[in-house]
PDB file of C-alpha atoms in Angstrom:
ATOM      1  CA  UNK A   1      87.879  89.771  62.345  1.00  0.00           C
ATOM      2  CA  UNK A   2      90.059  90.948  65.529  1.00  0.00           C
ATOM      3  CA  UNK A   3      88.775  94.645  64.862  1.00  0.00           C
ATOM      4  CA  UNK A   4      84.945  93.823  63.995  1.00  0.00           C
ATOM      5  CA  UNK A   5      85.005  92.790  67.843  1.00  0.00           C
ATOM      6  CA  UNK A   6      87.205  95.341  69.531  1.00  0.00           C
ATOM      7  CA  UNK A   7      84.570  97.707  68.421  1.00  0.00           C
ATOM      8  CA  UNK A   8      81.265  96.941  70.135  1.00  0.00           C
ATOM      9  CA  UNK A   9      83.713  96.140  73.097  1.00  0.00           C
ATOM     10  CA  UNK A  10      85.300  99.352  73.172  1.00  0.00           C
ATOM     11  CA  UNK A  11      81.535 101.244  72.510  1.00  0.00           C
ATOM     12  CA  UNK A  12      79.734  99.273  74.910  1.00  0.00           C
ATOM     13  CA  UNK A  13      81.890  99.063  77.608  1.00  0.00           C
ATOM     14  CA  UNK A  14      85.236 101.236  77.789  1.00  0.00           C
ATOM     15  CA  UNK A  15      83.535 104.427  76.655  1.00  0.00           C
ATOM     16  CA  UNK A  16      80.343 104.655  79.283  1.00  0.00           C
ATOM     17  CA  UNK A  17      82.844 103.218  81.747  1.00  0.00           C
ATOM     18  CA  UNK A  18      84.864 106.305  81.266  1.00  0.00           C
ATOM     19  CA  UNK A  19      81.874 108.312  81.293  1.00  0.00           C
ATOM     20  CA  UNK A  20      81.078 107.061  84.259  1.00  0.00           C
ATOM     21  CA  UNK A  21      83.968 107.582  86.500  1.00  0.00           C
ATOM     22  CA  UNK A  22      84.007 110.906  85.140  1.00  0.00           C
ATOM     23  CA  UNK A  23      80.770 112.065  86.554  1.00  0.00           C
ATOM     24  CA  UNK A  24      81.261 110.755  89.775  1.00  0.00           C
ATOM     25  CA  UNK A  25      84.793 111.932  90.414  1.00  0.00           C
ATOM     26  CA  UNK A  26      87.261 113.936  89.108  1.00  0.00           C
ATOM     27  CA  UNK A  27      90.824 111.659  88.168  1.00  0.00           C
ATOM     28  CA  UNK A  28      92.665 114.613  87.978  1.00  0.00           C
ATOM     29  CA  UNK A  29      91.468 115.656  91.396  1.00  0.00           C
ATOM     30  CA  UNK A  30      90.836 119.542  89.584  1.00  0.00           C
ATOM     31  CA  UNK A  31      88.444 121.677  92.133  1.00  0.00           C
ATOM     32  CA  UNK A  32      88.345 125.145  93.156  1.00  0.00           C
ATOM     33  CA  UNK A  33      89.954 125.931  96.266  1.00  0.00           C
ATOM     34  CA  UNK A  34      88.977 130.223  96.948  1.00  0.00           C
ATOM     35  CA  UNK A  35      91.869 129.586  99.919  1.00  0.00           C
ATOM     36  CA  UNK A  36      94.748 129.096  97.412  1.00  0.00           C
ATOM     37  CA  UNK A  37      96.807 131.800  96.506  1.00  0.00           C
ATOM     38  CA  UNK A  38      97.425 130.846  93.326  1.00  0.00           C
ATOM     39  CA  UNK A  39      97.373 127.687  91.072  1.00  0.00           C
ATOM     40  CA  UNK A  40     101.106 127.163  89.735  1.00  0.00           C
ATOM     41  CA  UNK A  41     103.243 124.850  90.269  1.00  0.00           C
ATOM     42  CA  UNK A  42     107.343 125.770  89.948  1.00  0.00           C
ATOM     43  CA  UNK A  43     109.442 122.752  88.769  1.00  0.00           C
ATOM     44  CA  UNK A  44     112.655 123.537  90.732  1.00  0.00           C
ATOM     45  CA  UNK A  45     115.824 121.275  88.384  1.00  0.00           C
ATOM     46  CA  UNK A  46     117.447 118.667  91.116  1.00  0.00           C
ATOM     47  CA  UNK A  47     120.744 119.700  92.290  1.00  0.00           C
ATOM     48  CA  UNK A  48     119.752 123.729  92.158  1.00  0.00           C
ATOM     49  CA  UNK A  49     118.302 124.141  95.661  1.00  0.00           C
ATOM     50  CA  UNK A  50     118.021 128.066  97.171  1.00  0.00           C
TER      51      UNK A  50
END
């Protein structure tokens, strides 16, 4: 019975709320940025500074 109303819930409102934040911004905060030199990110271990 539990599931035949999570359902519609989840359809109706979870999904075009998602949708939704999604087209206005990004949650990930991805973008362009032509001023970067380059996109990585180096995960430097605690404890083994240079």
């Amino acid at each position: 019975m539990r599931d035949i109303l999570l359902w519609p819930l989840y359809f109706l409102v979870f999904s075009p709320l998602s949708l939704l934040i999604r087209t206005v911004r990004d949650p990930l905060c991805r973008g362009w940025d032509p001023s970067a030199a380059h996109y990585w990110h180096f995960y430097r271990p605690p404890g083994r500074e240079r």
